[in-house]
mmCIF file with all atom_site columns, C-alpha atoms and ligand atoms in Angstrom:
data_model
loop_
_atom_site.group_PDB
_atom_site.id
_atom_site.type_symbol
_atom_site.label_atom_id
_atom_site.label_alt_id
_atom_site.label_comp_id
_atom_site.label_asym_id
_atom_site.label_entity_id
_atom_site.label_seq_id
_atom_site.pdbx_PDB_ins_code
_atom_site.Cartn_x
_atom_site.Cartn_y
_atom_site.Cartn_z
_atom_site.occupancy
_atom_site.B_iso_or_equiv
_atom_site.pdbx_formal_charge
_atom_site.auth_seq_id
_atom_site.auth_comp_id
_atom_site.auth_asym_id
_atom_site.auth_atom_id
_atom_site.pdbx_PDB_model_num
ATOM   1   C CA  . VAL A 1 1  ? 71.438 -133.663 89.257  1.00 72.00 ? 1   VAL A CA  1
ATOM   2   C CA  . SER A 1 2  ? 70.030 -131.304 91.651  1.00 77.00 ? 2   SER A CA  1
ATOM   3   C CA  . LYS A 1 3  ? 66.537 -132.375 90.700  1.00 78.00 ? 3   LYS A CA  1
ATOM   4   C CA  . GLU A 1 4  ? 67.240 -135.936 91.301  1.00 82.00 ? 4   GLU A CA  1
ATOM   5   C CA  . ARG A 1 5  ? 68.631 -135.002 94.674  1.00 85.00 ? 5   ARG A CA  1
ATOM   6   C CA  . GLY A 1 6  ? 65.294 -133.313 95.286  1.00 81.00 ? 6   GLY A CA  1
ATOM   7   C CA  . GLU A 1 7  ? 67.104 -130.003 96.016  1.00 81.00 ? 7   GLU A CA  1
ATOM   8   C CA  . THR A 1 8  ? 64.633 -126.890 95.910  1.00 79.00 ? 8   THR A CA  1
ATOM   9   C CA  . GLU A 1 9  ? 67.392 -124.780 93.970  1.00 84.00 ? 9   GLU A CA  1
ATOM   10  C CA  . SER A 1 10 ? 66.760 -127.280 91.079  1.00 89.00 ? 10  SER A CA  1
ATOM   11  C CA  . VAL A 1 11 ? 64.271 -125.153 89.436  1.00 88.00 ? 11  VAL A CA  1
ATOM   12  C CA  . ASN A 1 12 ? 66.602 -122.173 89.718  1.00 90.00 ? 12  ASN A CA  1
ATOM   13  C CA  . HIS A 1 13 ? 69.357 -124.291 88.086  1.00 90.00 ? 13  HIS A CA  1
ATOM   14  C CA  . THR A 1 14 ? 67.033 -125.148 85.397  1.00 91.00 ? 14  THR A CA  1
ATOM   15  C CA  . LEU A 1 15 ? 66.117 -121.715 84.708  1.00 94.00 ? 15  LEU A CA  1
ATOM   16  C CA  . LEU A 1 16 ? 69.514 -120.594 84.293  1.00 94.00 ? 16  LEU A CA  1
ATOM   17  C CA  . ALA A 1 17 ? 70.779 -123.473 82.162  1.00 95.00 ? 17  ALA A CA  1
ATOM   18  C CA  . LYS A 1 18 ? 68.002 -122.664 79.645  1.00 97.00 ? 18  LYS A CA  1
ATOM   19  C CA  . TYR A 1 19 ? 68.346 -118.809 79.883  1.00 97.00 ? 19  TYR A CA  1
ATOM   20  C CA  . ARG A 1 20 ? 72.393 -118.964 79.484  1.00 97.00 ? 20  ARG A CA  1
ATOM   21  C CA  . THR A 1 21 ? 72.256 -121.679 76.778  1.00 98.00 ? 21  THR A CA  1
ATOM   22  C CA  . SER A 1 22 ? 69.644 -120.199 74.734  1.00 98.00 ? 22  SER A CA  1
ATOM   23  C CA  . THR A 1 23 ? 70.896 -116.348 74.919  1.00 98.00 ? 23  THR A CA  1
ATOM   24  C CA  . ILE A 1 24 ? 74.524 -117.518 73.978  1.00 98.00 ? 24  ILE A CA  1
ATOM   25  C CA  . ALA A 1 25 ? 73.093 -119.533 71.342  1.00 98.00 ? 25  ALA A CA  1
ATOM   26  C CA  . VAL A 1 26 ? 71.413 -116.454 69.802  1.00 98.00 ? 26  VAL A CA  1
ATOM   27  C CA  . LYS A 1 27 ? 74.367 -114.242 70.363  1.00 98.00 ? 27  LYS A CA  1
ATOM   28  C CA  . ALA A 1 28 ? 76.587 -116.912 68.142  1.00 98.00 ? 28  ALA A CA  1
ATOM   29  C CA  . ALA A 1 29 ? 74.058 -117.219 65.369  1.00 98.00 ? 29  ALA A CA  1
ATOM   30  C CA  . ALA A 1 30 ? 73.657 -113.672 65.390  1.00 98.00 ? 30  ALA A CA  1
ATOM   31  C CA  . ASP A 1 31 ? 77.346 -113.096 64.913  1.00 98.00 ? 31  ASP A CA  1
ATOM   32  C CA  . ALA A 1 32 ? 77.410 -115.789 62.123  1.00 98.00 ? 32  ALA A CA  1
ATOM   33  C CA  . VAL A 1 33 ? 74.610 -113.961 60.366  1.00 98.00 ? 33  VAL A CA  1
ATOM   34  C CA  . GLN A 1 34 ? 76.541 -110.605 60.605  1.00 98.00 ? 34  GLN A CA  1
ATOM   35  C CA  . ILE A 1 35 ? 79.885 -112.077 59.505  1.00 98.00 ? 35  ILE A CA  1
ATOM   36  C CA  . HIS A 1 36 ? 78.115 -113.297 56.300  1.00 97.00 ? 36  HIS A CA  1
ATOM   37  C CA  . GLY A 1 37 ? 76.802 -109.719 55.778  1.00 97.00 ? 37  GLY A CA  1
ATOM   38  C CA  . ALA A 1 38 ? 73.691 -109.582 53.239  1.00 96.00 ? 38  ALA A CA  1
ATOM   39  C CA  . GLN A 1 39 ? 74.370 -113.355 52.098  1.00 96.00 ? 39  GLN A CA  1
ATOM   40  C CA  . GLY A 1 40 ? 73.790 -114.250 55.758  1.00 97.00 ? 40  GLY A CA  1
ATOM   41  C CA  . ILE A 1 41 ? 69.967 -113.210 55.884  1.00 95.00 ? 41  ILE A CA  1
ATOM   42  C CA  . GLY A 1 42 ? 68.898 -114.633 52.588  1.00 94.00 ? 42  GLY A CA  1
ATOM   43  C CA  . ALA A 1 43 ? 66.317 -117.316 52.893  1.00 93.00 ? 43  ALA A CA  1
ATOM   44  C CA  . GLU A 1 44 ? 68.717 -119.724 51.366  1.00 95.00 ? 44  GLU A CA  1
ATOM   45  C CA  . ALA A 1 45 ? 71.465 -118.958 53.737  1.00 96.00 ? 45  ALA A CA  1
ATOM   46  C CA  . SER A 1 46 ? 72.240 -121.800 56.396  1.00 96.00 ? 46  SER A CA  1
ATOM   47  C CA  . VAL A 1 47 ? 73.169 -119.040 59.073  1.00 97.00 ? 47  VAL A CA  1
ATOM   48  C CA  . GLN A 1 48 ? 69.810 -117.386 58.948  1.00 97.00 ? 48  GLN A CA  1
ATOM   49  C CA  . ARG A 1 49 ? 68.127 -120.868 59.796  1.00 97.00 ? 49  ARG A CA  1
ATOM   50  C CA  . HIS A 1 50 ? 70.830 -121.420 62.682  1.00 98.00 ? 50  HIS A CA  1
ATOM   51  C CA  . TYR A 1 51 ? 69.579 -117.807 63.828  1.00 98.00 ? 51  TYR A CA  1
ATOM   52  C CA  . ARG A 1 52 ? 65.800 -118.709 63.545  1.00 98.00 ? 52  ARG A CA  1
ATOM   53  C CA  . ASP A 1 53 ? 66.277 -122.072 65.393  1.00 98.00 ? 53  ASP A CA  1
ATOM   54  C CA  . ALA A 1 54 ? 68.335 -120.508 68.167  1.00 98.00 ? 54  ALA A CA  1
ATOM   55  C CA  . LYS A 1 55 ? 65.857 -117.321 68.506  1.00 98.00 ? 55  LYS A CA  1
ATOM   56  C CA  . VAL A 1 56 ? 62.832 -119.699 68.999  1.00 98.00 ? 56  VAL A CA  1
ATOM   57  C CA  . MET A 1 57 ? 64.589 -121.165 72.153  1.00 98.00 ? 57  MET A CA  1
ATOM   58  C CA  . GLU A 1 58 ? 64.352 -117.605 73.504  1.00 98.00 ? 58  GLU A CA  1
ATOM   59  C CA  . ILE A 1 59 ? 60.316 -117.946 73.364  1.00 98.00 ? 59  ILE A CA  1
ATOM   60  C CA  . ILE A 1 60 ? 59.395 -121.538 73.761  1.00 97.00 ? 60  ILE A CA  1
ATOM   61  C CA  . GLU A 1 61 ? 59.379 -123.319 77.383  1.00 94.00 ? 61  GLU A CA  1
ATOM   62  C CA  . GLY A 1 62 ? 59.593 -119.751 78.943  1.00 95.00 ? 62  GLY A CA  1
ATOM   63  C CA  . THR A 1 63 ? 60.677 -116.644 77.220  1.00 98.00 ? 63  THR A CA  1
ATOM   64  C CA  . THR A 1 64 ? 63.892 -115.006 78.028  1.00 98.00 ? 64  THR A CA  1
ATOM   65  C CA  . GLN A 1 65 ? 62.020 -111.997 79.799  1.00 98.00 ? 65  GLN A CA  1
ATOM   66  C CA  . ILE A 1 66 ? 59.994 -114.158 81.979  1.00 97.00 ? 66  ILE A CA  1
ATOM   67  C CA  . GLN A 1 67 ? 63.076 -116.296 82.953  1.00 96.00 ? 67  GLN A CA  1
ATOM   68  C CA  . GLN A 1 68 ? 64.754 -112.765 83.988  1.00 97.00 ? 68  GLN A CA  1
ATOM   69  C CA  . THR A 1 69 ? 61.974 -112.008 86.183  1.00 97.00 ? 69  THR A CA  1
ATOM   70  C CA  . MET A 1 70 ? 61.968 -115.593 87.652  1.00 95.00 ? 70  MET A CA  1
ATOM   71  C CA  . LEU A 1 71 ? 65.606 -115.547 88.351  1.00 95.00 ? 71  LEU A CA  1
ATOM   72  C CA  . GLY A 1 72 ? 65.627 -112.028 89.662  1.00 95.00 ? 72  GLY A CA  1
ATOM   73  C CA  . GLN A 1 73 ? 62.853 -113.035 92.202  1.00 94.00 ? 73  GLN A CA  1
ATOM   74  C CA  . PHE A 1 74 ? 64.993 -116.158 93.192  1.00 91.00 ? 74  PHE A CA  1
ATOM   75  C CA  . ALA A 1 75 ? 68.018 -113.918 93.559  1.00 92.00 ? 75  ALA A CA  1
ATOM   76  C CA  . VAL A 1 76 ? 66.015 -111.667 95.898  1.00 95.00 ? 76  VAL A CA  1
ATOM   77  C CA  . ARG A 1 77 ? 64.631 -114.439 97.900  1.00 90.00 ? 77  ARG A CA  1
ATOM   78  C CA  . ALA A 1 78 ? 68.116 -116.068 98.164  1.00 88.00 ? 78  ALA A CA  1
ATOM   79  C CA  . ALA A 1 79 ? 69.477 -112.780 99.399  1.00 93.00 ? 79  ALA A CA  1
ATOM   80  C CA  . ARG A 1 80 ? 66.712 -112.395 102.143 1.00 90.00 ? 80  ARG A CA  1
ATOM   81  C CA  . LEU A 1 81 ? 68.106 -115.777 103.623 1.00 78.00 ? 81  LEU A CA  1
HETATM 82  C C1  . FAD B 2 .  ? 58.103 -123.466 67.498  1.00 92.36 ? 101 FAD B C1  1
HETATM 83  C C2  . FAD B 2 .  ? 56.990 -123.449 68.708  1.00 92.36 ? 101 FAD B C2  1
HETATM 84  C C3  . FAD B 2 .  ? 56.716 -124.529 69.580  1.00 92.36 ? 101 FAD B C3  1
HETATM 85  C C4  . FAD B 2 .  ? 55.868 -124.229 70.490  1.00 92.36 ? 101 FAD B C4  1
HETATM 86  N N1  . FAD B 2 .  ? 55.410 -125.360 71.140  1.00 92.36 ? 101 FAD B N1  1
HETATM 87  C C5  . FAD B 2 .  ? 54.672 -125.232 72.171  1.00 92.36 ? 101 FAD B C5  1
HETATM 88  C C6  . FAD B 2 .  ? 54.132 -126.758 72.819  1.00 92.36 ? 101 FAD B C6  1
HETATM 89  O O1  . FAD B 2 .  ? 54.436 -127.475 72.587  1.00 92.36 ? 101 FAD B O1  1
HETATM 90  N N2  . FAD B 2 .  ? 53.327 -126.362 73.935  1.00 92.36 ? 101 FAD B N2  1
HETATM 91  C C7  . FAD B 2 .  ? 52.964 -125.235 74.429  1.00 92.36 ? 101 FAD B C7  1
HETATM 92  O O2  . FAD B 2 .  ? 52.268 -125.019 75.349  1.00 92.36 ? 101 FAD B O2  1
HETATM 93  N N3  . FAD B 2 .  ? 53.254 -123.986 73.545  1.00 92.36 ? 101 FAD B N3  1
HETATM 94  C C8  . FAD B 2 .  ? 54.281 -124.168 72.671  1.00 92.36 ? 101 FAD B C8  1
HETATM 95  N N4  . FAD B 2 .  ? 54.634 -122.998 72.065  1.00 92.36 ? 101 FAD B N4  1
HETATM 96  C C9  . FAD B 2 .  ? 54.057 -121.562 72.561  1.00 92.36 ? 101 FAD B C9  1
HETATM 97  C C10 . FAD B 2 .  ? 55.108 -120.936 73.464  1.00 92.36 ? 101 FAD B C10 1
HETATM 98  O O3  . FAD B 2 .  ? 55.190 -121.363 74.579  1.00 92.36 ? 101 FAD B O3  1
HETATM 99  C C11 . FAD B 2 .  ? 54.815 -119.619 73.613  1.00 92.36 ? 101 FAD B C11 1
HETATM 100 O O4  . FAD B 2 .  ? 55.024 -118.891 72.338  1.00 92.36 ? 101 FAD B O4  1
HETATM 101 C C12 . FAD B 2 .  ? 55.693 -118.802 74.447  1.00 92.36 ? 101 FAD B C12 1
HETATM 102 O O5  . FAD B 2 .  ? 55.194 -119.113 75.643  1.00 92.36 ? 101 FAD B O5  1
HETATM 103 C C13 . FAD B 2 .  ? 55.324 -117.277 74.616  1.00 92.36 ? 101 FAD B C13 1
HETATM 104 O O6  . FAD B 2 .  ? 54.063 -117.086 74.613  1.00 92.36 ? 101 FAD B O6  1
HETATM 105 P P1  . FAD B 2 .  ? 53.453 -115.935 73.336  1.00 92.36 ? 101 FAD B P1  1
HETATM 106 O O7  . FAD B 2 .  ? 53.908 -116.196 72.160  1.00 92.36 ? 101 FAD B O7  1
HETATM 107 O O8  . FAD B 2 .  ? 52.049 -115.840 73.823  1.00 92.36 ? 101 FAD B O8  1
HETATM 108 O O9  . FAD B 2 .  ? 54.184 -114.628 73.746  1.00 92.36 ? 101 FAD B O9  1
HETATM 109 P P2  . FAD B 2 .  ? 53.562 -113.416 74.853  1.00 92.36 ? 101 FAD B P2  1
HETATM 110 O O10 . FAD B 2 .  ? 53.476 -114.238 76.147  1.00 92.36 ? 101 FAD B O10 1
HETATM 111 O O11 . FAD B 2 .  ? 52.432 -112.727 74.150  1.00 92.36 ? 101 FAD B O11 1
HETATM 112 O O12 . FAD B 2 .  ? 55.023 -112.781 75.068  1.00 92.36 ? 101 FAD B O12 1
HETATM 113 C C14 . FAD B 2 .  ? 55.329 -111.954 73.820  1.00 92.36 ? 101 FAD B C14 1
HETATM 114 C C15 . FAD B 2 .  ? 56.786 -111.048 74.423  1.00 92.36 ? 101 FAD B C15 1
HETATM 115 O O13 . FAD B 2 .  ? 56.390 -110.269 75.858  1.00 92.36 ? 101 FAD B O13 1
HETATM 116 C C16 . FAD B 2 .  ? 57.270 -111.004 76.704  1.00 92.36 ? 101 FAD B C16 1
HETATM 117 N N5  . FAD B 2 .  ? 56.403 -110.727 77.886  1.00 92.36 ? 101 FAD B N5  1
HETATM 118 C C17 . FAD B 2 .  ? 55.336 -111.307 78.207  1.00 92.36 ? 101 FAD B C17 1
HETATM 119 N N6  . FAD B 2 .  ? 54.882 -111.127 79.635  1.00 92.36 ? 101 FAD B N6  1
HETATM 120 C C18 . FAD B 2 .  ? 55.752 -110.294 80.050  1.00 92.36 ? 101 FAD B C18 1
HETATM 121 C C19 . FAD B 2 .  ? 56.136 -109.823 81.420  1.00 92.36 ? 101 FAD B C19 1
HETATM 122 N N7  . FAD B 2 .  ? 55.142 -109.912 82.388  1.00 92.36 ? 101 FAD B N7  1
HETATM 123 N N8  . FAD B 2 .  ? 57.368 -109.171 81.599  1.00 92.36 ? 101 FAD B N8  1
HETATM 124 C C20 . FAD B 2 .  ? 58.059 -109.015 80.545  1.00 92.36 ? 101 FAD B C20 1
HETATM 125 N N9  . FAD B 2 .  ? 58.030 -109.416 79.341  1.00 92.36 ? 101 FAD B N9  1
HETATM 126 C C21 . FAD B 2 .  ? 56.863 -110.293 79.070  1.00 92.36 ? 101 FAD B C21 1
HETATM 127 C C22 . FAD B 2 .  ? 57.624 -112.125 76.363  1.00 92.36 ? 101 FAD B C22 1
HETATM 128 O O14 . FAD B 2 .  ? 58.719 -112.373 76.945  1.00 92.36 ? 101 FAD B O14 1
HETATM 129 C C23 . FAD B 2 .  ? 57.743 -112.022 74.853  1.00 92.36 ? 101 FAD B C23 1
HETATM 130 O O15 . FAD B 2 .  ? 58.982 -111.602 74.393  1.00 92.36 ? 101 FAD B O15 1
HETATM 131 C C24 . FAD B 2 .  ? 55.479 -122.897 70.968  1.00 92.36 ? 101 FAD B C24 1
HETATM 132 C C25 . FAD B 2 .  ? 56.014 -121.889 70.205  1.00 92.36 ? 101 FAD B C25 1
HETATM 133 C C26 . FAD B 2 .  ? 56.796 -122.092 69.187  1.00 92.36 ? 101 FAD B C26 1
HETATM 134 C C27 . FAD B 2 .  ? 57.039 -120.757 68.403  1.00 92.36 ? 101 FAD B C27 1
#
């Protein structure tokens, strides 16, 4: 919505949305693997597939670490305004 309005904050909002959803998905999938114990990590386990599918979202389209750096830069810039 902020992108359609042409707001400069739209990049920050997009970064934040991708960062939050990908890290939460990885946490949920990792918990699912853990709950299943050794059975959860096997190649045939559906939960390990969910973990891999979630984990790749922390890598593609901007890694988690790069997003943290950019979000930090946005926060510092906003604090100076
Ligand atoms: C399934 C899949 C599909 C893909 N599809 C595409 C596609 O369609 N188009 C495309 O262009 N690319 C695509 N990629 C590539 C993807 O964009 C890159 O893998 C991603 O940008 C990370 O780059 P890299 O793998 O070279 O990791 P690197 O850049 O080598 O990073 C390795 C690790 O170091 C960290 N790191 C790097 N620099 C810093 C830093 N300055 N500070 C802190 N941490 C840092 C990263 O966060 C990461 O954890 C795809 C990858 C996958 C796995």
